[in-house]
mmCIF file of C-alpha atoms in Angstrom:
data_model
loop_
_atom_site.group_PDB
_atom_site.id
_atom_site.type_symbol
_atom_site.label_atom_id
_atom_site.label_comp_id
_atom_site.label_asym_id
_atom_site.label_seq_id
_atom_site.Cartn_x
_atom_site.Cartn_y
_atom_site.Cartn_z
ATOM 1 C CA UNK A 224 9.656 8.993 -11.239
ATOM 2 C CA UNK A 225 8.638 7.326 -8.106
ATOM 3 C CA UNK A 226 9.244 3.793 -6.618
ATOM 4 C CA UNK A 227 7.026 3.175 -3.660
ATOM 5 C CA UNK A 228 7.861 -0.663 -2.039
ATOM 6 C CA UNK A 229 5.674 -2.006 0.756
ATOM 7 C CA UNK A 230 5.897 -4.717 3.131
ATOM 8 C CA UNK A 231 4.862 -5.774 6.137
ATOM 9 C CA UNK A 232 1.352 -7.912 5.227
ATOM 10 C CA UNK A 233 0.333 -11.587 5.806
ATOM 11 C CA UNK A 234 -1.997 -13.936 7.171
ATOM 12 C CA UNK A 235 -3.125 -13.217 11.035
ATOM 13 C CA UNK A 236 -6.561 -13.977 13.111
ATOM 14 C CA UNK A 237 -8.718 -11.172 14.588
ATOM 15 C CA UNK A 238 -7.410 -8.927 17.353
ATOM 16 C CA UNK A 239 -3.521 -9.392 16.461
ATOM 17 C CA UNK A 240 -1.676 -6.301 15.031
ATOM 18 C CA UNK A 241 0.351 -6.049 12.192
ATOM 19 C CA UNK A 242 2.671 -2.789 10.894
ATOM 20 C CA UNK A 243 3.011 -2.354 7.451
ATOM 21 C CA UNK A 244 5.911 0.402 5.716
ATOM 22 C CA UNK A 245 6.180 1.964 2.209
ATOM 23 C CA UNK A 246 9.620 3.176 1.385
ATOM 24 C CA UNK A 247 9.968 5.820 -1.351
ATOM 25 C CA UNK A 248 12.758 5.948 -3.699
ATOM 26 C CA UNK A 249 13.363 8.004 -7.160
ATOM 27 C CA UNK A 250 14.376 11.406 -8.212
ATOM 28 C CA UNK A 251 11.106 13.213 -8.238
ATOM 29 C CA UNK A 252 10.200 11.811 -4.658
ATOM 30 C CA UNK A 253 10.318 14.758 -1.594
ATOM 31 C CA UNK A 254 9.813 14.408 1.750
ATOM 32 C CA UNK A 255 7.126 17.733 1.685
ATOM 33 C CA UNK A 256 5.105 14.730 -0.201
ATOM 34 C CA UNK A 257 1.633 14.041 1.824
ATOM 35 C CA UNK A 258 1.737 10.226 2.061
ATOM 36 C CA UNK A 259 -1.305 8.030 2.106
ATOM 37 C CA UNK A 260 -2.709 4.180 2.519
ATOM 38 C CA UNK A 261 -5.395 2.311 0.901
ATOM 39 C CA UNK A 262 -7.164 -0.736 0.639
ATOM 40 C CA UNK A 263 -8.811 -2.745 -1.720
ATOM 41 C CA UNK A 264 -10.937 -5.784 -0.624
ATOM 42 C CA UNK A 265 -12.065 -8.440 -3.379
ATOM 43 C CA UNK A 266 -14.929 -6.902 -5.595
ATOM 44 C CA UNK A 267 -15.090 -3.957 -3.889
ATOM 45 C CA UNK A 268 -13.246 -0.208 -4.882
ATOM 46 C CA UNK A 269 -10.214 1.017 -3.258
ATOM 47 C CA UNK A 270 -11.141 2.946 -0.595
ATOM 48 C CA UNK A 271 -8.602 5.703 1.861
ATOM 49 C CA UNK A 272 -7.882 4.737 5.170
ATOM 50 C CA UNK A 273 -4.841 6.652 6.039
ATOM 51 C CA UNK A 274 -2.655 9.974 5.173
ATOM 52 C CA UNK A 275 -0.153 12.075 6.702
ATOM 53 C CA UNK A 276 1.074 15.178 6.076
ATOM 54 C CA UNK A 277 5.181 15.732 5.424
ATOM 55 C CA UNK A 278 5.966 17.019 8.995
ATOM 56 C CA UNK A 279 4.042 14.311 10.561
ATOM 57 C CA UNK A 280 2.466 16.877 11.934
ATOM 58 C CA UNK A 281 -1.456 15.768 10.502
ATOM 59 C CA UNK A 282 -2.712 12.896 10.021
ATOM 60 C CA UNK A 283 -5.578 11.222 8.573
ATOM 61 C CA UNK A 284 -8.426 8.305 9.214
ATOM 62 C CA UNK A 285 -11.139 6.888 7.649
ATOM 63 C CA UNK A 286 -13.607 6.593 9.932
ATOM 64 C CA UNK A 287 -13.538 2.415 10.024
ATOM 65 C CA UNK A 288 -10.177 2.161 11.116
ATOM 66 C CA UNK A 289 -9.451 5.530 13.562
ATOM 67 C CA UNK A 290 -8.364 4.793 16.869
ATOM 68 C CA UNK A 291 -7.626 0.720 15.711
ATOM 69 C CA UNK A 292 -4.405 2.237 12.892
ATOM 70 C CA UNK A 293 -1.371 4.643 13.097
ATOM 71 C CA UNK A 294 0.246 6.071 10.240
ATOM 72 C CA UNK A 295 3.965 7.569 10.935
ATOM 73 C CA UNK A 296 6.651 8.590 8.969
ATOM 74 C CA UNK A 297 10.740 8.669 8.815
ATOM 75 C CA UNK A 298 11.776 11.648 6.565
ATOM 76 C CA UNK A 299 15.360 10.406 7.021
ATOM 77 C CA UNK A 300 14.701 6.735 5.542
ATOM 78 C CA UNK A 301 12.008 8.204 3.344
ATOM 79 C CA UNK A 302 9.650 5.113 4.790
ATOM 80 C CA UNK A 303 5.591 5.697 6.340
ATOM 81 C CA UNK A 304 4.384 2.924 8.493
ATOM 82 C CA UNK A 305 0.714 2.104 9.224
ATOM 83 C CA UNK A 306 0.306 0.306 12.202
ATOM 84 C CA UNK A 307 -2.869 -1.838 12.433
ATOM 85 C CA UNK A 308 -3.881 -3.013 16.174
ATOM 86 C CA UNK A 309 -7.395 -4.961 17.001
ATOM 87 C CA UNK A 310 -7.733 -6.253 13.222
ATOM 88 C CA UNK A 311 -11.019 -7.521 12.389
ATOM 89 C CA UNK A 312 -12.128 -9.966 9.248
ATOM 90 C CA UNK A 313 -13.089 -6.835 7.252
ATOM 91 C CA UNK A 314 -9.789 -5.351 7.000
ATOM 92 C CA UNK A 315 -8.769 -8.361 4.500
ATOM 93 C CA UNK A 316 -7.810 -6.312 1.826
ATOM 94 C CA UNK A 317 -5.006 -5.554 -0.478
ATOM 95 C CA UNK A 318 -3.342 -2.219 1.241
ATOM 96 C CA UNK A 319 -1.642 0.488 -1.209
ATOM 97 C CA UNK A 320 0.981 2.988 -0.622
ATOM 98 C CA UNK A 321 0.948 6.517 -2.437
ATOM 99 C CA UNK A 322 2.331 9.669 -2.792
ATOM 100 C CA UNK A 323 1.222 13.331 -3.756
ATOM 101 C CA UNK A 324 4.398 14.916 -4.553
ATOM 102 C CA UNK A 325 4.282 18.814 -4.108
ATOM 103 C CA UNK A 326 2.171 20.902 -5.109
ATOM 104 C CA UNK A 327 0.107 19.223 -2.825
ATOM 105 C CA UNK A 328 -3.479 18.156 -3.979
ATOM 106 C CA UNK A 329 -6.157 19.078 -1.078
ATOM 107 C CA UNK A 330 -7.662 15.651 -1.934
ATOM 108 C CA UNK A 331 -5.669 13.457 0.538
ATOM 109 C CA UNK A 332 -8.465 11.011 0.921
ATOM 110 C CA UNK A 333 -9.376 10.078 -2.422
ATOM 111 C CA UNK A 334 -7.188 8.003 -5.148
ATOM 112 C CA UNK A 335 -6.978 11.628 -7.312
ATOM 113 C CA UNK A 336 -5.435 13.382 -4.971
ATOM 114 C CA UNK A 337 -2.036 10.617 -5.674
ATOM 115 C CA UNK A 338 0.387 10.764 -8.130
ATOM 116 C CA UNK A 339 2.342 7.328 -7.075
ATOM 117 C CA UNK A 340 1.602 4.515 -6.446
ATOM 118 C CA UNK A 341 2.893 0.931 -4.428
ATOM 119 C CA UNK A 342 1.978 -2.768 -5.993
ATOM 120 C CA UNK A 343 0.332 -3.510 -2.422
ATOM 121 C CA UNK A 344 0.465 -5.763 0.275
ATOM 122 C CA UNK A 345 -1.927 -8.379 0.959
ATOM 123 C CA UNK A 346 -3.197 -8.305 4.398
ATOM 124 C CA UNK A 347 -5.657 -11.074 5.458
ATOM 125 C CA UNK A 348 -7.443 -10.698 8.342
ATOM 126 C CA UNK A 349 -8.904 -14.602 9.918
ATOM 127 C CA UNK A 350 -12.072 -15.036 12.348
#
């Protein structure tokens, strides 16, 4: 099994930055696992926004948030960041953490392509 914690959310007003992390934990976690973020807003589906690749080497961005977040990763503290700059209203949303443990699916930006899964953090974005 997988545990996948993450932290990092709250309350802030358009154009401030927050930096979430997801730390991984359990025997079946690797760090070859392609790591991924995303959201749900109220009523709406959970949609991708973020994935990286085990090297760090590729990364991944929905189109709504590239060049506004950055995902990273420490192999060593088995913890991915996403770091959100310029937030706007419609990033309110409940962000997820997951992980495709090897073999690696090629779906890295849909919810299928994730074996584990975080509870979330609530990030809530004010005009």
């Amino acid at each position: 099994q997988v545990q996948l914690v993450e932290s990092g959310g709250g309350l802030v007003q358009a154009g401030a930055s927050l930096r979430l992390s997801c730390t991984a934990s359990g025997r079946s976690f690797s760090v070859y696992a392609m790591m991924g973020w995303f959201r749900q807003a109220p009523e709406k589906e959970r949609e991708f926004v973020a994935a990286i690749s085990w090297t760090g080497a590729n990364t991944y961005y929905a189109n709504s948030v590239k060049g506004r977040f950055t995902v990273s990763r420490d192999n060593a503290k088995n913890t991915v960041y996403l770091q959100m700059n310029s937030l706007k209203p419609e990033d309110t949303a409940v962000y997820y953490c997951a992980a495709d443990v090897p073999p690696i699916s090629t779906s890295r930006t849909t919810m299928q392509g994730y074996d584990y899964w975080g509870q979330g953090t609530q990030v809530t974005v004010s005009s």
